[in-house]
Short mmCIF file of C-alpha atoms in Angstrom, two decimals:
data_model
loop_
_atom_site.label_atom_id
_atom_site.label_comp_id
_atom_site.label_asym_id
_atom_site.label_seq_id
_atom_site.Cartn_x
_atom_site.Cartn_y
_atom_site.Cartn_z
CA UNK A 21 111.86 52.90 16.06
CA UNK A 22 112.87 55.29 18.72
CA UNK A 23 112.89 58.31 16.21
CA UNK A 24 109.21 57.33 15.21
CA UNK A 25 108.13 57.18 18.90
CA UNK A 26 109.63 60.50 19.59
CA UNK A 27 107.98 61.94 16.48
CA UNK A 28 104.70 60.33 17.59
CA UNK A 29 104.91 61.83 21.12
CA UNK A 30 105.77 65.37 19.73
CA UNK A 31 102.73 65.13 17.37
CA UNK A 32 100.55 64.18 20.42
CA UNK A 33 101.67 67.21 22.28
CA UNK A 34 101.22 69.44 19.33
CA UNK A 35 97.72 68.04 18.84
CA UNK A 36 96.77 68.61 22.38
CA UNK A 37 96.78 72.44 21.59
CA UNK A 38 95.12 72.38 18.28
CA UNK A 39 91.83 70.92 19.51
CA UNK A 40 90.12 67.43 18.74
CA UNK A 41 88.80 68.38 15.38
CA UNK A 42 92.18 69.45 13.93
CA UNK A 43 93.97 66.68 15.57
CA UNK A 44 91.65 64.18 14.01
CA UNK A 45 92.17 65.74 10.68
CA UNK A 46 96.13 65.81 11.36
CA UNK A 47 96.27 62.03 12.29
CA UNK A 48 93.98 61.10 9.30
CA UNK A 49 96.10 63.02 6.81
CA UNK A 50 97.91 61.65 3.82
CA UNK A 51 101.31 62.60 5.68
CA UNK A 52 100.31 60.60 8.59
CA UNK A 53 99.34 57.63 6.33
CA UNK A 54 103.13 57.47 5.40
CA UNK A 55 104.00 57.63 9.17
CA UNK A 56 101.54 54.74 9.99
CA UNK A 57 102.94 52.78 7.01
CA UNK A 58 106.51 53.56 8.24
CA UNK A 59 105.66 52.38 11.74
CA UNK A 60 103.93 49.12 10.57
CA UNK A 61 107.07 48.30 8.37
CA UNK A 62 109.36 49.17 11.22
CA UNK A 63 107.69 47.05 13.76
CA UNK A 64 107.38 44.08 11.23
CA UNK A 65 111.14 44.63 10.23
CA UNK A 66 112.13 44.67 13.90
CA UNK A 67 110.25 41.41 14.69
CA UNK A 68 112.06 39.78 11.75
CA UNK A 69 115.46 41.18 12.20
CA UNK A 70 115.96 41.03 16.00
CA UNK A 71 115.39 37.42 17.06
CA UNK A 72 115.13 38.49 20.78
CA UNK A 73 111.83 39.90 19.96
CA UNK A 74 110.31 36.86 18.70
CA UNK A 75 112.21 34.39 20.98
CA UNK A 76 110.95 36.25 24.07
CA UNK A 77 106.99 35.68 24.04
CA UNK A 78 106.36 39.05 26.12
CA UNK A 79 108.25 41.09 23.74
CA UNK A 80 106.66 39.49 20.72
CA UNK A 81 103.24 40.00 22.30
CA UNK A 82 103.92 43.77 22.86
CA UNK A 83 105.03 44.55 19.24
CA UNK A 84 102.36 42.28 17.80
CA UNK A 85 99.90 44.14 19.96
CA UNK A 86 101.16 47.46 18.66
CA UNK A 87 100.91 46.18 15.03
CA UNK A 88 97.26 45.17 15.50
CA UNK A 89 96.33 48.40 17.10
CA UNK A 90 97.78 50.41 14.14
CA UNK A 91 96.01 48.02 11.62
CA UNK A 92 92.85 48.17 13.60
CA UNK A 93 93.06 52.14 13.73
CA UNK A 94 93.55 52.39 9.98
CA UNK A 95 90.72 49.88 9.32
CA UNK A 96 88.34 51.56 11.57
CA UNK A 97 89.18 55.20 10.46
CA UNK A 98 86.91 57.48 8.16
CA UNK A 99 89.50 56.75 5.39
CA UNK A 100 89.33 53.06 6.00
CA UNK A 101 85.62 52.93 5.76
CA UNK A 102 85.80 55.02 2.58
CA UNK A 103 88.11 52.49 1.07
CA UNK A 104 86.01 49.59 2.20
CA UNK A 105 82.87 51.19 0.56
CA UNK A 106 84.73 51.74 -2.69
CA UNK A 107 86.73 48.56 -2.85
CA UNK A 108 84.91 45.86 -1.02
CA UNK A 109 81.28 47.22 -1.77
CA UNK A 110 80.74 47.39 1.90
CA UNK A 111 78.22 50.08 2.63
CA UNK A 112 79.05 50.72 6.21
CA UNK A 113 79.87 54.20 7.38
CA UNK A 114 82.19 54.77 10.13
CA UNK A 115 79.59 56.84 12.19
CA UNK A 116 76.09 58.41 11.65
CA UNK A 117 73.15 59.62 13.67
CA UNK A 118 69.78 57.98 13.85
CA UNK A 119 66.69 59.85 15.31
CA UNK A 120 63.85 57.65 16.26
CA UNK A 121 60.43 58.86 17.72
CA UNK A 122 58.66 56.80 20.41
CA UNK A 123 56.29 54.24 18.95
CA UNK A 124 57.99 54.55 15.47
CA UNK A 125 60.80 52.91 13.63
CA UNK A 126 63.71 54.24 11.46
CA UNK A 127 66.45 53.02 9.31
CA UNK A 128 67.74 56.18 7.63
CA UNK A 129 70.74 57.64 9.40
CA UNK A 130 72.52 60.90 8.88
CA UNK A 131 76.13 60.50 7.86
CA UNK A 132 78.96 62.83 6.97
CA UNK A 133 77.82 65.62 9.31
CA UNK A 134 74.18 65.36 7.92
CA UNK A 135 75.46 66.00 4.41
CA UNK A 136 74.34 62.37 3.21
CA UNK A 137 71.99 59.69 4.32
CA UNK A 138 72.54 56.11 4.53
CA UNK A 139 70.18 53.11 4.76
CA UNK A 140 70.48 50.35 7.38
CA UNK A 141 69.41 46.93 6.28
CA UNK A 142 67.07 46.72 9.31
CA UNK A 143 64.75 49.04 11.28
CA UNK A 144 65.26 50.27 14.87
CA UNK A 145 61.95 50.80 16.67
CA UNK A 146 61.83 52.82 19.77
CA UNK A 147 59.35 51.26 22.26
CA UNK A 148 59.78 53.57 25.07
CA UNK A 149 62.07 56.42 26.33
CA UNK A 150 62.57 57.34 29.86
CA UNK A 151 64.86 59.51 32.16
CA UNK A 152 65.42 58.37 35.53
CA UNK A 153 66.31 60.97 38.22
CA UNK A 154 68.07 60.77 41.59
CA UNK A 155 65.86 61.43 44.63
CA UNK A 156 66.32 65.26 45.50
CA UNK A 157 67.57 65.84 48.90
CA UNK A 158 64.97 68.52 49.44
CA UNK A 159 61.83 69.77 47.65
CA UNK A 160 63.72 73.09 46.43
CA UNK A 161 66.60 71.06 44.81
CA UNK A 162 66.48 70.35 41.08
CA UNK A 163 66.27 66.64 40.22
CA UNK A 164 69.62 65.33 38.75
CA UNK A 165 69.51 62.65 35.87
CA UNK A 166 70.53 59.29 36.85
CA UNK A 167 70.07 57.58 33.52
CA UNK A 168 68.59 57.78 29.92
CA UNK A 169 66.84 54.64 28.87
CA UNK A 170 65.62 53.83 25.33
CA UNK A 171 63.80 50.45 24.88
CA UNK A 172 64.34 49.39 21.44
CA UNK A 173 63.58 46.51 19.07
CA UNK A 174 65.36 45.50 15.73
CA UNK A 175 63.11 44.71 12.97
CA UNK A 176 64.45 42.87 9.98
CA UNK A 177 61.84 41.68 7.31
CA UNK A 178 58.96 42.42 9.40
CA UNK A 179 60.35 40.12 12.38
CA UNK A 180 61.66 41.27 15.62
CA UNK A 181 65.13 39.96 15.77
CA UNK A 182 66.33 41.63 18.79
CA UNK A 183 65.18 43.87 21.69
CA UNK A 184 67.26 45.55 24.29
CA UNK A 185 67.33 48.63 26.50
CA UNK A 186 70.00 51.09 25.47
CA UNK A 187 71.41 53.40 28.17
CA UNK A 188 74.36 55.51 28.69
CA UNK A 189 77.39 53.08 28.86
CA UNK A 190 75.40 50.16 27.52
CA UNK A 191 75.04 50.27 23.67
CA UNK A 192 73.23 47.79 21.46
CA UNK A 193 75.49 45.92 18.97
CA UNK A 194 73.65 44.57 15.86
CA UNK A 195 74.36 44.21 12.19
CA UNK A 196 77.93 45.50 12.34
CA UNK A 197 76.98 48.55 14.28
CA UNK A 198 76.82 49.87 17.86
CA UNK A 199 73.87 52.12 18.81
CA UNK A 200 74.71 54.54 21.44
CA UNK A 201 72.27 56.86 23.49
CA UNK A 202 73.41 60.25 22.67
CA UNK A 203 70.59 62.66 23.06
CA UNK A 204 66.86 62.99 23.19
CA UNK A 205 64.20 65.58 22.64
CA UNK A 206 60.35 66.20 22.17
CA UNK A 207 58.55 66.43 18.88
CA UNK A 208 54.99 67.61 19.40
CA UNK A 209 54.86 66.22 22.95
CA UNK A 210 56.33 62.85 21.75
CA UNK A 211 59.72 61.88 22.95
CA UNK A 212 62.48 60.81 20.47
CA UNK A 213 65.95 59.36 20.99
CA UNK A 214 69.18 60.39 19.17
CA UNK A 215 71.42 57.33 18.55
CA UNK A 216 75.02 57.45 17.58
CA UNK A 217 75.54 54.67 15.24
CA UNK A 218 79.05 53.50 14.89
CA UNK A 219 80.59 50.71 12.69
CA UNK A 220 82.37 47.89 14.47
CA UNK A 221 85.03 47.44 11.73
CA UNK A 222 88.52 47.18 13.13
CA UNK A 223 87.41 47.09 16.73
CA UNK A 224 88.19 43.53 17.13
CA UNK A 225 91.74 44.23 15.81
CA UNK A 226 92.23 47.05 18.26
CA UNK A 227 90.83 45.26 21.36
CA UNK A 228 92.86 42.15 20.41
CA UNK A 229 95.86 44.42 20.14
CA UNK A 230 95.04 45.73 23.49
CA UNK A 231 95.05 42.29 25.04
CA UNK A 232 98.30 41.30 23.36
CA UNK A 233 99.94 44.69 24.48
CA UNK A 234 98.61 44.43 28.01
CA UNK A 235 99.70 40.79 28.63
CA UNK A 236 103.02 41.55 27.16
CA UNK A 237 103.69 44.65 29.12
CA UNK A 238 102.76 43.01 32.42
CA UNK A 239 104.70 39.70 31.63
CA UNK A 240 107.72 41.57 30.46
CA UNK A 241 108.00 44.34 32.82
CA UNK A 242 106.75 43.10 36.03
CA UNK A 243 109.04 40.01 35.74
CA UNK A 244 111.80 42.55 35.73
CA UNK A 245 110.23 44.65 38.52
CA UNK A 246 109.83 41.90 40.90
CA UNK A 247 113.11 40.10 40.09
CA UNK A 248 114.88 38.77 43.10
CA UNK A 249 118.00 40.86 44.33
CA UNK B 30 91.91 78.50 48.29
CA UNK B 31 89.14 76.57 49.58
CA UNK B 32 89.79 75.87 53.23
CA UNK B 33 87.50 73.17 54.63
CA UNK B 34 86.02 73.07 58.15
CA UNK B 35 84.16 69.76 57.79
CA UNK B 36 85.02 66.44 59.36
CA UNK B 37 86.58 65.37 55.91
CA UNK B 38 88.56 68.53 55.91
CA UNK B 39 89.95 67.85 59.49
CA UNK B 40 91.06 64.29 58.43
CA UNK B 41 92.75 65.68 55.28
CA UNK B 42 94.65 68.51 57.07
CA UNK B 43 95.65 65.95 59.97
CA UNK B 44 96.83 63.42 57.35
CA UNK B 45 98.86 66.22 55.81
CA UNK B 46 100.41 67.22 59.18
CA UNK B 47 101.35 63.68 59.90
CA UNK B 48 102.85 63.16 56.47
CA UNK B 49 104.94 66.07 57.02
CA UNK B 50 106.03 64.89 60.52
CA UNK B 51 106.85 61.57 59.00
CA UNK B 52 108.97 63.26 56.45
CA UNK B 53 110.72 65.33 59.21
CA UNK B 54 111.51 62.12 61.14
CA UNK B 55 112.85 60.30 58.03
CA UNK B 56 115.13 63.28 57.42
CA UNK B 57 116.35 63.21 60.98
CA UNK B 58 117.08 59.44 60.29
CA UNK B 59 114.35 58.39 62.88
CA UNK B 60 113.18 55.57 60.67
CA UNK B 61 111.12 53.71 63.06
CA UNK B 62 109.26 56.91 64.23
CA UNK B 63 108.82 57.93 60.50
CA UNK B 64 107.27 54.70 59.49
CA UNK B 65 104.96 54.74 62.38
CA UNK B 66 103.79 58.23 61.49
CA UNK B 67 103.55 57.27 57.81
CA UNK B 68 101.23 54.53 58.83
CA UNK B 69 99.00 56.95 61.01
CA UNK B 70 98.82 59.37 58.01
CA UNK B 71 97.73 56.37 55.94
CA UNK B 72 94.96 55.48 58.48
CA UNK B 73 93.78 59.13 58.33
CA UNK B 74 93.77 59.31 54.50
CA UNK B 75 92.05 56.02 54.28
CA UNK B 76 89.52 57.26 56.75
CA UNK B 77 88.87 60.23 54.70
CA UNK B 78 88.34 58.12 51.65
CA UNK B 79 85.85 55.71 53.49
CA UNK B 80 83.99 58.75 55.01
CA UNK B 81 83.58 60.24 51.64
CA UNK B 82 82.49 56.83 50.31
CA UNK B 83 79.75 56.58 52.92
CA UNK B 84 78.52 60.05 52.52
CA UNK B 85 78.31 59.94 48.65
CA UNK B 86 77.24 56.43 48.28
CA UNK B 87 79.59 55.54 45.48
CA UNK B 88 83.31 55.04 45.30
CA UNK B 89 84.82 58.30 45.56
CA UNK B 90 86.90 58.64 42.40
CA UNK B 91 84.45 61.01 40.56
CA UNK B 92 86.37 64.16 40.57
CA UNK B 93 90.00 65.48 41.32
CA UNK B 94 89.19 66.27 44.91
CA UNK B 95 88.19 62.64 45.60
CA UNK B 96 91.00 61.29 43.39
CA UNK B 97 93.76 63.15 45.44
CA UNK B 98 92.30 61.83 48.78
CA UNK B 99 92.60 58.25 47.25
CA UNK B 100 96.23 59.08 46.13
CA UNK B 101 96.95 60.15 49.70
CA UNK B 102 96.05 56.59 50.96
CA UNK B 103 97.50 54.67 47.99
CA UNK B 104 100.75 56.18 48.47
CA UNK B 105 101.39 54.20 51.68
CA UNK B 106 100.13 50.89 50.05
CA UNK B 107 102.58 51.39 47.15
CA UNK B 108 105.41 52.31 49.40
CA UNK B 109 104.93 49.04 51.28
CA UNK B 110 104.89 47.02 48.02
CA UNK B 111 107.91 48.88 46.61
CA UNK B 112 109.82 48.27 50.07
CA UNK B 113 108.78 44.56 50.41
CA UNK B 114 109.04 43.22 46.90
CA UNK B 115 111.24 45.75 45.05
CA UNK B 116 113.50 46.31 48.11
CA UNK B 117 113.12 50.11 47.33
CA UNK B 118 112.85 52.21 50.44
CA UNK B 119 111.90 55.97 49.83
CA UNK B 120 110.30 56.95 53.13
CA UNK B 121 111.16 60.78 52.77
CA UNK B 122 109.84 60.83 49.17
CA UNK B 123 106.78 58.71 49.78
CA UNK B 124 105.84 60.95 52.77
CA UNK B 125 106.39 64.14 50.80
CA UNK B 126 104.24 62.72 47.84
CA UNK B 127 101.48 61.97 50.39
CA UNK B 128 101.70 65.44 51.71
CA UNK B 129 101.64 67.19 48.19
CA UNK B 130 98.80 64.94 46.90
CA UNK B 131 96.69 65.73 49.77
CA UNK B 132 97.23 69.57 49.40
CA UNK B 133 95.00 70.07 46.40
CA UNK B 134 92.22 68.17 48.04
CA UNK B 135 92.66 70.16 51.16
CA UNK B 136 93.08 73.70 49.79
CA UNK B 137 92.24 73.77 45.93
CA UNK B 138 89.19 71.63 45.17
CA UNK B 139 85.62 71.97 46.53
CA UNK B 140 84.40 69.05 48.61
CA UNK B 141 80.81 69.52 47.29
CA UNK B 142 79.60 65.93 46.28
CA UNK B 143 77.57 65.41 43.23
CA UNK B 144 75.47 62.47 42.19
CA UNK B 145 77.08 59.91 39.77
CA UNK B 146 76.57 61.19 36.21
CA UNK B 147 75.24 58.52 33.69
CA UNK B 148 78.56 58.69 31.86
CA UNK B 149 80.37 57.60 35.02
CA UNK B 150 78.05 54.61 35.57
CA UNK B 151 80.41 52.05 33.94
CA UNK B 152 82.33 48.98 35.08
CA UNK B 153 85.44 50.59 33.59
CA UNK B 154 85.12 53.82 35.81
CA UNK B 155 86.70 52.67 38.98
CA UNK B 156 89.57 50.37 37.46
CA UNK B 157 90.42 53.00 35.01
CA UNK B 158 90.97 55.74 37.65
CA UNK B 159 92.54 53.49 40.34
CA UNK B 160 95.06 51.94 38.02
CA UNK B 161 96.00 55.50 36.70
CA UNK B 162 96.49 56.96 40.11
CA UNK B 163 98.59 54.01 41.16
CA UNK B 164 100.69 54.34 38.07
CA UNK B 165 101.02 58.17 38.56
CA UNK B 166 102.34 57.64 42.27
CA UNK B 167 104.78 55.01 41.10
CA UNK B 168 106.12 57.24 38.42
CA UNK B 169 106.45 60.26 40.85
CA UNK B 170 108.57 57.87 42.94
CA UNK B 171 110.65 56.85 39.73
CA UNK B 172 111.18 60.40 38.98
CA UNK B 173 112.31 61.29 42.52
CA UNK B 174 114.81 58.40 42.27
CA UNK B 175 115.79 59.57 38.83
CA UNK B 176 116.52 63.14 40.00
CA UNK B 177 119.00 61.65 42.40
CA UNK B 178 121.17 60.72 39.49
CA UNK B 179 122.10 64.60 39.03
CA UNK B 180 122.83 65.01 42.71
CA UNK B 181 126.00 62.91 42.61
CA UNK B 182 125.51 61.71 46.15
CA UNK B 183 124.32 58.04 44.96
CA UNK B 184 125.95 55.33 42.95
CA UNK B 185 124.56 56.09 39.50
CA UNK B 186 124.25 52.51 38.33
CA UNK B 187 122.40 51.21 41.57
CA UNK B 188 120.11 54.18 41.42
CA UNK B 189 119.44 53.68 37.71
CA UNK B 190 118.47 50.09 38.50
CA UNK B 191 115.88 51.21 41.23
CA UNK B 192 114.40 53.86 38.72
CA UNK B 193 114.35 50.99 36.00
CA UNK B 194 112.45 48.58 38.29
CA UNK B 195 109.98 51.37 39.40
CA UNK B 196 109.17 52.30 35.76
CA UNK B 197 108.73 48.68 35.09
CA UNK B 198 106.27 48.45 37.90
CA UNK B 199 104.31 51.59 36.71
CA UNK B 200 104.51 51.48 33.05
CA UNK B 201 102.09 48.48 32.51
CA UNK B 202 99.64 50.23 34.97
CA UNK B 203 99.88 53.46 33.02
CA UNK B 204 99.31 51.52 29.76
CA UNK B 205 96.40 49.66 31.34
CA UNK B 206 94.74 52.80 32.35
CA UNK B 207 94.94 54.19 29.04
CA UNK B 208 93.54 50.94 27.55
CA UNK B 209 90.59 50.80 29.99
CA UNK B 210 90.01 54.40 29.14
CA UNK B 211 89.91 53.65 25.53
CA UNK B 212 87.54 50.61 25.88
CA UNK B 213 85.21 52.73 28.13
CA UNK B 214 85.25 55.62 25.63
CA UNK B 215 84.22 53.12 22.83
CA UNK B 216 81.15 51.99 25.01
CA UNK B 217 80.07 55.58 26.03
CA UNK B 218 81.04 57.79 23.20
CA UNK B 219 81.37 55.16 20.30
CA UNK B 220 85.07 55.77 19.70
CA UNK B 221 88.12 54.28 21.40
CA UNK B 222 90.17 57.49 20.85
CA UNK B 223 88.56 60.91 20.51
CA UNK B 224 91.76 63.15 20.10
CA UNK B 225 90.61 65.06 23.07
CA UNK B 226 93.44 67.09 24.60
CA UNK B 227 93.72 64.98 27.83
CA UNK B 228 93.91 61.82 25.68
CA UNK B 229 96.51 63.39 23.60
CA UNK B 230 98.51 64.22 26.80
CA UNK B 231 97.95 60.77 28.15
CA UNK B 232 99.06 59.12 24.75
CA UNK B 233 102.19 61.35 24.85
CA UNK B 234 102.86 60.32 28.30
CA UNK B 235 102.94 56.56 27.39
CA UNK B 236 105.03 57.15 24.31
CA UNK B 237 107.64 59.03 26.35
CA UNK B 238 107.95 55.96 28.74
CA UNK B 239 107.94 53.66 25.62
CA UNK B 240 110.83 55.86 24.33
CA UNK B 241 112.61 55.40 27.55
CA UNK B 242 112.43 51.59 27.39
CA UNK B 243 113.74 51.59 23.54
CA UNK B 244 116.53 54.06 24.48
CA UNK B 245 117.53 51.80 27.42
CA UNK B 246 117.29 48.65 25.27
CA UNK B 247 119.78 50.28 22.87
CA UNK B 248 122.17 51.98 25.29
CA UNK B 249 121.66 50.03 28.51
CA UNK B 250 122.98 51.90 31.52
CA UNK B 251 125.81 53.58 29.50
CA UNK B 252 124.07 57.09 29.84
CA UNK B 253 122.26 57.20 33.29
CA UNK B 254 121.55 60.91 33.15
CA UNK B 255 119.85 60.65 29.81
CA UNK B 256 117.87 57.63 31.03
CA UNK B 257 116.87 59.77 34.03
CA UNK B 258 115.93 62.70 31.75
CA UNK B 259 113.35 60.44 29.87
CA UNK B 260 111.84 59.56 33.41
CA UNK B 261 111.74 63.39 34.37
CA UNK B 262 110.15 64.16 30.87
CA UNK B 263 107.55 61.46 31.67
CA UNK B 264 106.74 63.02 34.94
CA UNK B 265 106.36 66.46 33.48
CA UNK B 266 103.78 65.18 31.03
CA UNK B 267 101.92 63.38 33.97
CA UNK B 268 101.74 66.69 35.82
CA UNK B 269 100.52 68.52 32.71
CA UNK B 270 97.91 65.76 32.22
CA UNK B 271 96.83 65.87 35.96
CA UNK B 272 96.72 69.71 36.36
CA UNK B 273 96.89 71.61 33.11
CA UNK B 274 94.97 69.30 30.80
CA UNK B 275 92.36 68.87 33.62
CA UNK B 276 91.87 72.32 34.68
CA UNK B 277 92.86 74.80 31.87
CA UNK B 278 90.15 76.01 29.60
CA UNK B 279 92.77 75.93 26.96
CA UNK B 280 92.39 72.15 26.92
CA UNK B 281 88.51 72.08 27.42
CA UNK B 282 87.08 68.86 26.23
CA UNK B 283 85.27 65.72 27.35
CA UNK B 284 87.63 65.11 30.17
CA UNK B 285 87.87 68.61 31.34
CA UNK B 286 87.10 69.43 35.06
CA UNK B 287 87.30 73.21 34.36
CA UNK B 288 83.93 73.71 32.89
#
């Protein structure tokens, strides 16, 4: 286990130098799939072989948390989504981009860096798009953007099933996807919003893992830190 | 070098000077005076933080200038917690940390305030930064204690126990900072981990401390110097994350303050 942690730390340092795109490719490579498999087996075997890990709830929580995070990471990765599409007939893509003009609706999103198109089973209509600015300190100062706001509606079978204001940090979650405000532009004077569309597959596992890991770490380590001397 | 002639600058320089005086008092074994000066330096740092808060209209943790002021104040609070609950007294180290964390705020970074960008308007913003800066200070303290293992002046076992309890205090905060950042990234960029250089350095830092716990679980206190080396390696990565990854164009990314 210690060897895997050291290797993982070394790979993380190496990846910091090669840039996000190459790092993502490295961590999603077939070789790394073996590493993730080994890590999962190792944690599982440790939980079975070392009774002190299961008898002490905080330690069990930490290791189950790590297990869930790795599983969630695999399930939510591009490769995981590709397998889901092929095996489970699940048409979800990991990520895409949806461009919607004000007053119009759209259900076709660009996926795989605009090399393919995917159809959502519902439409996203952009009711309004606004940019809020901070009050400039003086008339000469350029106004600074405070927030980008897109008022949207989800339309399924001609019925409005949801409506929300999407802004930076406040995405809309619907139909197994998150819709995030990414960009905006003007097309013949009419504003449009660019939404990043992200699948929610595996996110529950990861966040569940975070909760287990967090509780386990505080429980286990703070009880030792604050022990009576 | 950006010397500041503002009220904020005066508060920072005064706090630095008093931190240095507190360190000298501690070195001269004037403990009471040292603690008193330490408290005055804290009031000055906290004053600088509150003054900045009033001026900007938001919690001042937006950039490294503000983060270092916050660290200058937080070091006293964490020192009190460690002394009261962990029985670990590091007056000289704490005052020195206070001086060094205020140095970049005083001389390196500009104090120009900017409105809060849309990306920073998140409920995760303040807890993420506050938890990280607390963890960093505790890990600084742990590393300073770990370095003593190599001096030969202290009982290695007792010192090792102090280091272990400091890391036990700091590591959950370090992990929580990482987790909060990951959840925030999910809601702002749509991914919980983006392989950004700063994220990679932060992950490596967490892994080094996780490695330390596994090593200590296997070997206990049999090799106190190797245990200390893990802690020093962890601090090296924290320093790289804080300065190199944040500021160097080599690691330009979403978290970079260099651009």
